[in-house]
């Protein structure tokens, strides 16, 4: 049974055969999977034909929505020409070259080389290995620790999950591994102290980072990694001046600054890169997701010339550069990356996102007064609504009540999909959404919010 209804055949087959990621496995048979059939534009249709507005671009990635004919054609063409090859042992292929050239052209800082992966996790794992390789090349074998942040999300491979600063990715998985440190999360609403201004909060976080570096020994720290705007940790936009305050401390100690642009990149925040929206100046960059608008899996690591030269020297010493993925630089993924960037440029996606931002912000602002809502926040076309049990004290709900996941379920009933990150509801609609569609997404969200309020009141979930 799924929510009182018998499971459909396709739901039953799914449950019998699929191990679902990020799913409460013990509840799946009860709730039944929501099985999607097809998509067009910003709309998805499940196998029963019910329509949903996709408010999360899938997993923050399908920036061009579904069924873009140009993307489909680019994939077809590449499939026919060369469906697979690789870059190992000095092989090359045109789509990988062209995409690397394009990435160098649009990168927010000078970039010399692009290393390809199949995913964001692999990109961040690669970042760590590259930071280690780099410091070995420079004869600094002790300089290996990586500083990440509480509430960061950098993926799920052993190292990427260790960089991630969320308990759900550590508990039960024997993580984080050593050499990974987590500094403070720059979320003023949650972590600002009584009477502390935003500027004081930033200064406190910078001091805390400095103390951590001194305590550990700067000679042991290789890199700092950060999402410009944090995604899965709750869409956290850092206060003004945050990166300006911490970057000099990192630079002073020769600590690489890695921007995880996996969600932020390619227009999402109203600039080509999230780093440009928040005043971050990275040394290296991880990209994925909207790199291909999710029409194929692909990730990339972008590195500058001086760091690349250190790899060259080390490779000369060791005989090779011993790292690479079978599907890193897959020609179909790269052809789709080239096409996606061409579309973003031709349709002026950055301006388009900026044009939609006032509507997005206005609809979020309208929700702010709702009794369930503690904070709304956004940057470009990514945002969140954080629900709390008590608006005045910011007291969260007991996580066991699953208020956020209940809202997401109510929302499905109203024909829209958003993601519950605990009791924070994330918004990341396809960047090609129209103003009318965006308003409709919020109309449906408001219905779900009303359902949630009724559910919370009826069950007395605000009680301490
Ligand atoms: C900021 C960030 N980095 C890395 C990842 C991991 O990417 P993937 O799921 O492609 O491995 C994600 C995924 O959501 C992400 O949001």
Short mmCIF file of N, CA and C in Angstrom, two decimals, residues 172-316:
data_model
loop_
_atom_site.label_atom_id
_atom_site.label_comp_id
_atom_site.label_asym_id
_atom_site.label_seq_id
_atom_site.Cartn_x
_atom_site.Cartn_y
_atom_site.Cartn_z
N UNK A 172 27.02 6.54 10.70
CA UNK A 172 26.74 5.25 10.09
C UNK A 172 27.68 4.91 8.95
N UNK A 173 28.52 5.87 8.55
CA UNK A 173 29.39 5.64 7.39
C UNK A 173 30.88 5.68 7.76
N UNK A 174 31.19 5.76 9.04
CA UNK A 174 32.60 5.82 9.49
C UNK A 174 33.34 7.03 8.90
N UNK A 175 32.67 8.13 8.80
CA UNK A 175 33.26 9.34 8.23
C UNK A 175 33.06 10.50 9.21
N UNK A 176 33.82 11.57 9.12
CA UNK A 176 34.82 11.87 8.09
C UNK A 176 36.13 11.13 8.31
N UNK A 177 36.92 10.98 7.24
CA UNK A 177 38.26 10.43 7.38
C UNK A 177 39.16 11.52 7.98
N UNK A 178 40.35 11.13 8.39
CA UNK A 178 41.23 12.14 8.98
C UNK A 178 41.74 13.08 7.87
N UNK A 179 42.42 14.12 8.27
CA UNK A 179 42.91 15.18 7.38
C UNK A 179 41.80 16.15 6.94
N UNK A 180 40.57 15.96 7.46
CA UNK A 180 39.49 16.88 7.10
C UNK A 180 39.04 17.61 8.35
N UNK A 181 38.95 18.95 8.26
CA UNK A 181 38.50 19.78 9.37
C UNK A 181 37.27 20.56 8.92
N UNK A 182 36.40 20.89 9.86
CA UNK A 182 35.22 21.69 9.52
C UNK A 182 35.21 22.98 10.34
N UNK A 183 35.21 24.09 9.65
CA UNK A 183 35.09 25.37 10.34
C UNK A 183 33.63 25.83 10.29
N UNK A 184 33.36 27.04 10.84
CA UNK A 184 31.97 27.47 11.04
C UNK A 184 31.19 27.66 9.73
N UNK A 185 29.89 27.51 9.88
CA UNK A 185 28.96 27.75 8.78
C UNK A 185 28.56 29.24 8.81
N UNK A 186 28.60 29.92 7.67
CA UNK A 186 28.33 31.37 7.67
C UNK A 186 26.84 31.71 7.61
N UNK A 187 26.05 31.05 8.44
CA UNK A 187 24.60 31.31 8.42
C UNK A 187 24.25 32.19 9.62
N UNK A 188 24.09 33.47 9.32
CA UNK A 188 23.88 34.46 10.38
C UNK A 188 22.58 34.20 11.15
N UNK A 189 21.51 33.87 10.44
CA UNK A 189 20.20 33.66 11.10
C UNK A 189 20.33 32.55 12.15
N UNK A 190 21.02 31.45 11.80
CA UNK A 190 21.11 30.30 12.71
C UNK A 190 22.24 30.43 13.73
N UNK A 191 23.36 30.98 13.28
CA UNK A 191 24.54 30.92 14.15
C UNK A 191 25.02 32.28 14.67
N UNK A 192 24.36 33.36 14.25
CA UNK A 192 24.68 34.67 14.82
C UNK A 192 24.30 34.67 16.30
N UNK A 193 25.10 35.32 17.11
CA UNK A 193 24.81 35.32 18.55
C UNK A 193 23.92 36.51 18.90
N UNK A 194 23.27 36.39 20.07
CA UNK A 194 22.40 37.45 20.59
C UNK A 194 23.12 38.80 20.53
N UNK A 195 22.53 39.76 19.86
CA UNK A 195 23.10 41.11 19.83
C UNK A 195 24.27 41.30 18.88
N UNK A 196 24.66 40.25 18.17
CA UNK A 196 25.83 40.33 17.28
C UNK A 196 25.39 40.85 15.90
N UNK A 197 26.09 41.84 15.36
CA UNK A 197 25.75 42.33 14.02
C UNK A 197 26.32 41.35 12.99
N UNK A 198 25.86 41.51 11.74
CA UNK A 198 26.40 40.63 10.68
C UNK A 198 27.90 40.81 10.55
N UNK A 199 28.35 42.06 10.63
CA UNK A 199 29.78 42.34 10.49
C UNK A 199 30.57 41.69 11.64
N UNK A 200 30.00 41.72 12.83
CA UNK A 200 30.68 41.08 13.97
C UNK A 200 30.70 39.56 13.81
N UNK A 201 29.61 39.04 13.26
CA UNK A 201 29.53 37.60 13.01
C UNK A 201 30.64 37.18 12.04
N UNK A 202 30.78 37.95 10.96
CA UNK A 202 31.83 37.66 9.97
C UNK A 202 33.21 37.72 10.63
N UNK A 203 33.43 38.72 11.44
CA UNK A 203 34.74 38.88 12.10
C UNK A 203 35.00 37.69 13.04
N UNK A 204 33.94 37.24 13.72
CA UNK A 204 34.11 36.09 14.63
C UNK A 204 34.47 34.82 13.85
N UNK A 205 33.80 34.63 12.71
CA UNK A 205 34.09 33.43 11.90
C UNK A 205 35.51 33.48 11.34
N UNK A 206 35.93 34.68 10.93
CA UNK A 206 37.29 34.82 10.38
C UNK A 206 38.32 34.51 11.48
N UNK A 207 38.04 34.98 12.68
CA UNK A 207 38.95 34.74 13.82
C UNK A 207 38.99 33.24 14.14
N UNK A 208 37.83 32.61 14.09
CA UNK A 208 37.75 31.19 14.40
C UNK A 208 38.54 30.36 13.37
N UNK A 209 38.46 30.77 12.11
CA UNK A 209 39.23 30.08 11.05
C UNK A 209 40.73 30.28 11.28
N UNK A 210 41.09 31.51 11.60
CA UNK A 210 42.51 31.83 11.85
C UNK A 210 43.03 30.98 13.02
N UNK A 211 42.22 30.89 14.07
CA UNK A 211 42.61 30.10 15.25
C UNK A 211 42.78 28.63 14.88
N UNK A 212 41.86 28.14 14.06
CA UNK A 212 41.96 26.73 13.65
C UNK A 212 43.26 26.48 12.89
N UNK A 213 43.59 27.40 11.97
CA UNK A 213 44.80 27.24 11.16
C UNK A 213 46.05 27.27 12.06
N UNK A 214 46.05 28.19 13.01
CA UNK A 214 47.21 28.29 13.90
C UNK A 214 47.32 27.09 14.82
N UNK A 215 46.17 26.62 15.29
CA UNK A 215 46.15 25.45 16.18
C UNK A 215 46.67 24.20 15.46
N UNK A 216 46.21 24.02 14.23
CA UNK A 216 46.60 22.82 13.47
C UNK A 216 48.02 22.95 12.92
N UNK A 217 48.44 24.21 12.69
CA UNK A 217 49.73 24.46 12.03
C UNK A 217 49.49 24.69 10.55
N UNK A 218 49.73 25.91 10.06
CA UNK A 218 49.47 26.22 8.64
C UNK A 218 50.24 25.31 7.69
N UNK A 219 51.39 24.82 8.18
CA UNK A 219 52.21 23.96 7.32
C UNK A 219 51.54 22.59 7.09
N UNK A 220 50.43 22.33 7.82
CA UNK A 220 49.72 21.04 7.64
C UNK A 220 48.45 21.21 6.79
N UNK A 221 48.13 22.44 6.41
CA UNK A 221 46.84 22.66 5.74
C UNK A 221 47.03 22.99 4.26
N UNK A 222 46.42 22.17 3.42
CA UNK A 222 46.60 22.30 1.97
C UNK A 222 45.55 23.22 1.35
N UNK A 223 44.30 23.07 1.76
CA UNK A 223 43.25 23.76 1.01
C UNK A 223 42.03 24.03 1.88
N UNK A 224 41.25 24.98 1.42
CA UNK A 224 39.95 25.32 2.00
C UNK A 224 38.95 25.16 0.86
N UNK A 225 37.85 24.48 1.13
CA UNK A 225 36.84 24.29 0.08
C UNK A 225 35.52 24.90 0.53
N UNK A 226 34.84 25.59 -0.40
CA UNK A 226 33.55 26.19 -0.06
C UNK A 226 32.66 26.31 -1.28
N UNK A 227 31.38 26.07 -1.06
CA UNK A 227 30.37 26.46 -2.06
C UNK A 227 30.18 27.97 -1.86
N UNK A 228 30.19 28.75 -2.92
CA UNK A 228 29.94 30.19 -2.75
C UNK A 228 28.61 30.41 -2.01
N UNK A 229 27.51 29.88 -2.56
CA UNK A 229 26.24 29.82 -1.83
C UNK A 229 26.05 28.35 -1.50
N UNK A 230 25.91 28.02 -0.21
CA UNK A 230 25.78 26.61 0.17
C UNK A 230 24.42 26.08 -0.29
N UNK A 231 24.41 24.85 -0.80
CA UNK A 231 23.17 24.29 -1.34
C UNK A 231 22.45 23.36 -0.38
N UNK A 232 22.87 22.11 -0.36
CA UNK A 232 22.13 21.09 0.39
C UNK A 232 22.15 21.32 1.90
N UNK A 233 23.06 22.17 2.37
CA UNK A 233 23.06 22.52 3.80
C UNK A 233 21.92 23.46 4.15
N UNK A 234 21.16 23.93 3.13
CA UNK A 234 19.99 24.78 3.41
C UNK A 234 19.96 26.08 2.61
N UNK A 235 20.66 26.13 1.48
CA UNK A 235 20.77 27.34 0.66
C UNK A 235 21.16 28.53 1.55
N UNK A 236 22.43 28.52 1.92
CA UNK A 236 22.92 29.54 2.85
C UNK A 236 23.78 30.55 2.07
N UNK A 237 23.30 31.77 2.07
CA UNK A 237 24.01 32.85 1.37
C UNK A 237 24.88 33.53 2.42
N UNK A 238 26.21 33.56 2.20
CA UNK A 238 27.06 34.14 3.25
C UNK A 238 26.81 35.64 3.40
N UNK A 239 27.04 36.19 4.58
CA UNK A 239 26.89 37.64 4.75
C UNK A 239 27.90 38.39 3.88
N UNK A 240 27.55 39.63 3.54
CA UNK A 240 28.47 40.47 2.76
C UNK A 240 29.81 40.52 3.50
N UNK A 241 30.88 40.42 2.76
CA UNK A 241 32.20 40.58 3.37
C UNK A 241 32.78 39.29 3.94
N UNK A 242 32.04 38.17 3.85
CA UNK A 242 32.54 36.92 4.44
C UNK A 242 33.81 36.44 3.74
N UNK A 243 33.74 36.31 2.40
CA UNK A 243 34.93 35.80 1.70
C UNK A 243 36.07 36.82 1.74
N UNK A 244 35.70 38.11 1.70
CA UNK A 244 36.75 39.15 1.79
C UNK A 244 37.48 39.06 3.13
N UNK A 245 36.78 38.60 4.16
CA UNK A 245 37.41 38.50 5.48
C UNK A 245 38.27 37.24 5.62
N UNK A 246 37.85 36.15 5.01
CA UNK A 246 38.60 34.90 5.25
C UNK A 246 39.71 34.65 4.23
N UNK A 247 39.54 35.16 3.02
CA UNK A 247 40.52 34.81 1.98
C UNK A 247 41.94 35.28 2.30
N UNK A 248 42.13 36.51 2.84
CA UNK A 248 43.51 36.91 3.15
C UNK A 248 44.18 35.98 4.16
N UNK A 249 43.39 35.45 5.09
CA UNK A 249 43.95 34.53 6.10
C UNK A 249 44.45 33.26 5.41
N UNK A 250 43.65 32.78 4.45
CA UNK A 250 44.03 31.55 3.73
C UNK A 250 45.27 31.81 2.87
N UNK A 251 45.24 32.95 2.17
CA UNK A 251 46.37 33.27 1.27
C UNK A 251 47.67 33.45 2.04
N UNK A 252 47.55 34.08 3.19
CA UNK A 252 48.74 34.33 4.02
C UNK A 252 49.45 33.01 4.33
N UNK A 253 48.65 31.94 4.45
CA UNK A 253 49.23 30.65 4.82
C UNK A 253 49.35 29.71 3.63
N UNK A 254 49.26 30.27 2.43
CA UNK A 254 49.45 29.48 1.22
C UNK A 254 48.48 28.28 1.17
N UNK A 255 47.24 28.57 1.52
CA UNK A 255 46.19 27.53 1.51
C UNK A 255 45.35 27.75 0.25
N UNK A 256 45.22 26.71 -0.57
CA UNK A 256 44.45 26.83 -1.81
C UNK A 256 42.98 27.08 -1.49
N UNK A 257 42.33 27.87 -2.34
CA UNK A 257 40.91 28.16 -2.14
C UNK A 257 40.14 27.48 -3.27
N UNK A 258 39.37 26.46 -2.88
CA UNK A 258 38.62 25.68 -3.88
C UNK A 258 37.17 26.14 -3.86
N UNK A 259 36.67 26.58 -5.01
CA UNK A 259 35.24 26.94 -5.10
C UNK A 259 34.49 25.72 -5.63
N UNK A 260 33.55 25.23 -4.84
CA UNK A 260 32.67 24.18 -5.32
C UNK A 260 31.48 24.86 -5.98
N UNK A 261 31.57 24.97 -7.30
CA UNK A 261 30.55 25.67 -8.09
C UNK A 261 29.56 24.67 -8.69
N UNK A 262 29.49 23.48 -8.10
CA UNK A 262 28.68 22.40 -8.68
C UNK A 262 27.21 22.82 -8.83
N UNK A 263 26.66 23.51 -7.83
CA UNK A 263 25.29 24.04 -7.96
C UNK A 263 25.31 25.46 -8.52
N UNK A 264 26.24 26.26 -8.03
CA UNK A 264 26.23 27.71 -8.30
C UNK A 264 26.53 28.09 -9.75
N UNK A 265 27.31 27.27 -10.43
CA UNK A 265 27.85 27.66 -11.72
C UNK A 265 26.81 27.82 -12.82
N UNK A 266 27.18 28.55 -13.86
CA UNK A 266 26.39 28.67 -15.10
C UNK A 266 25.08 29.43 -14.92
N UNK A 267 25.17 30.55 -14.22
CA UNK A 267 24.04 31.49 -14.20
C UNK A 267 23.11 31.40 -13.01
N UNK A 268 23.20 30.34 -12.26
CA UNK A 268 22.21 30.08 -11.21
C UNK A 268 22.02 31.26 -10.23
N UNK A 269 23.12 31.90 -9.86
CA UNK A 269 23.02 32.96 -8.84
C UNK A 269 22.90 34.36 -9.45
N UNK A 270 22.69 34.42 -10.79
CA UNK A 270 22.59 35.72 -11.43
C UNK A 270 23.92 36.23 -11.94
N UNK A 271 24.94 35.40 -11.87
CA UNK A 271 26.24 35.63 -12.51
C UNK A 271 26.66 34.28 -13.09
N UNK A 272 27.66 34.30 -13.94
CA UNK A 272 28.10 33.01 -14.48
C UNK A 272 28.50 32.06 -13.36
N UNK A 273 29.12 32.61 -12.32
CA UNK A 273 29.64 31.79 -11.24
C UNK A 273 29.17 32.35 -9.91
N UNK A 274 28.92 31.46 -8.96
CA UNK A 274 28.52 31.90 -7.63
C UNK A 274 29.61 32.74 -6.99
N UNK A 275 30.88 32.40 -7.27
CA UNK A 275 31.98 33.18 -6.66
C UNK A 275 31.84 34.65 -7.00
N UNK A 276 31.35 34.94 -8.23
CA UNK A 276 31.18 36.36 -8.62
C UNK A 276 30.05 37.01 -7.84
N UNK A 277 29.06 36.21 -7.42
CA UNK A 277 27.93 36.77 -6.67
C UNK A 277 28.28 37.06 -5.22
N UNK A 278 29.26 36.33 -4.68
CA UNK A 278 29.55 36.49 -3.25
C UNK A 278 30.95 37.04 -2.98
N UNK A 279 31.64 37.47 -4.02
CA UNK A 279 32.97 38.06 -3.82
C UNK A 279 34.03 37.06 -3.40
N UNK A 280 33.96 35.85 -4.00
CA UNK A 280 34.97 34.82 -3.70
C UNK A 280 35.98 34.78 -4.85
N UNK A 281 37.26 34.64 -4.52
CA UNK A 281 38.29 34.54 -5.57
C UNK A 281 39.02 33.22 -5.42
N UNK A 282 38.54 32.20 -6.11
CA UNK A 282 39.11 30.85 -5.90
C UNK A 282 40.44 30.65 -6.62
N UNK A 283 41.17 29.63 -6.14
CA UNK A 283 42.37 29.20 -6.85
C UNK A 283 41.97 28.17 -7.91
N UNK A 284 41.12 27.22 -7.51
CA UNK A 284 40.65 26.18 -8.44
C UNK A 284 39.13 26.06 -8.29
N UNK A 285 38.49 25.41 -9.27
CA UNK A 285 37.02 25.37 -9.31
C UNK A 285 36.55 23.95 -9.62
N UNK A 286 35.49 23.52 -8.93
CA UNK A 286 34.78 22.29 -9.30
C UNK A 286 33.47 22.68 -9.96
N UNK A 287 33.16 22.02 -11.08
CA UNK A 287 31.89 22.28 -11.77
C UNK A 287 31.25 20.95 -12.13
N UNK A 288 29.93 20.94 -12.26
CA UNK A 288 29.18 19.75 -12.72
C UNK A 288 27.74 20.21 -12.98
N UNK A 289 26.79 19.36 -12.76
CA UNK A 289 25.35 19.69 -12.84
C UNK A 289 24.99 20.54 -14.07
N UNK A 290 24.80 21.87 -13.88
CA UNK A 290 24.35 22.70 -15.01
C UNK A 290 25.40 22.83 -16.11
N UNK A 291 26.58 22.26 -15.87
CA UNK A 291 27.61 22.20 -16.91
C UNK A 291 27.03 21.56 -18.17
N UNK A 292 26.19 20.54 -18.00
CA UNK A 292 25.52 19.92 -19.16
C UNK A 292 24.01 20.10 -19.05
N UNK A 293 23.57 20.97 -18.15
CA UNK A 293 22.13 21.11 -17.84
C UNK A 293 21.53 19.75 -17.49
N UNK A 294 22.38 18.82 -17.03
CA UNK A 294 21.97 17.48 -16.59
C UNK A 294 21.50 16.58 -17.73
N UNK A 295 21.81 16.96 -18.97
CA UNK A 295 21.46 16.06 -20.08
C UNK A 295 22.44 14.89 -20.17
N UNK A 296 23.57 14.98 -19.46
CA UNK A 296 24.50 13.86 -19.34
C UNK A 296 25.36 14.13 -18.12
N UNK A 297 25.85 13.06 -17.48
CA UNK A 297 26.71 13.27 -16.30
C UNK A 297 28.09 13.77 -16.71
N UNK A 298 28.53 14.85 -16.08
CA UNK A 298 29.88 15.36 -16.35
C UNK A 298 30.29 16.30 -15.24
N UNK A 299 31.54 16.20 -14.82
CA UNK A 299 32.10 17.14 -13.86
C UNK A 299 33.43 17.64 -14.38
N UNK A 300 33.93 18.72 -13.77
CA UNK A 300 35.21 19.27 -14.23
C UNK A 300 35.92 19.95 -13.08
N UNK A 301 37.24 19.90 -13.13
CA UNK A 301 38.09 20.65 -12.20
C UNK A 301 38.93 21.61 -13.03
N UNK A 302 38.90 22.86 -12.66
CA UNK A 302 39.60 23.90 -13.42
C UNK A 302 40.80 24.37 -12.61
N UNK A 303 41.98 24.33 -13.22
CA UNK A 303 43.19 24.70 -12.47
C UNK A 303 44.01 25.75 -13.22
N UNK A 304 44.69 26.62 -12.45
CA UNK A 304 45.52 27.65 -13.09
C UNK A 304 46.89 27.12 -13.51
N UNK A 305 47.60 27.94 -14.28
CA UNK A 305 48.86 27.53 -14.89
C UNK A 305 49.95 27.15 -13.88
N UNK A 306 50.11 27.95 -12.83
CA UNK A 306 51.24 27.66 -11.92
C UNK A 306 51.04 26.31 -11.23
N UNK A 307 49.80 26.00 -10.90
CA UNK A 307 49.53 24.71 -10.25
C UNK A 307 49.71 23.58 -11.26
N UNK A 308 49.25 23.82 -12.48
CA UNK A 308 49.43 22.81 -13.51
C UNK A 308 50.92 22.50 -13.72
N UNK A 309 51.75 23.54 -13.68
CA UNK A 309 53.19 23.34 -13.89
C UNK A 309 53.78 22.43 -12.81
N UNK A 310 53.24 22.54 -11.59
CA UNK A 310 53.73 21.66 -10.52
C UNK A 310 53.37 20.20 -10.83
N UNK A 311 52.18 19.97 -11.42
CA UNK A 311 51.81 18.59 -11.81
C UNK A 311 52.78 18.08 -12.87
N UNK A 312 53.13 18.97 -13.80
CA UNK A 312 54.04 18.56 -14.88
C UNK A 312 55.37 18.11 -14.29
N UNK A 313 55.88 18.90 -13.35
CA UNK A 313 57.17 18.57 -12.74
C UNK A 313 57.09 17.25 -11.98
N UNK A 314 55.96 17.07 -11.25
CA UNK A 314 55.84 15.85 -10.45
C UNK A 314 55.65 14.63 -11.35
N UNK A 315 54.91 14.83 -12.41
CA UNK A 315 54.71 13.73 -13.36
C UNK A 315 56.06 13.33 -13.98
N UNK A 316 56.92 14.32 -14.20
CA UNK A 316 58.25 14.02 -14.75
C UNK A 316 59.05 13.17 -13.75
#
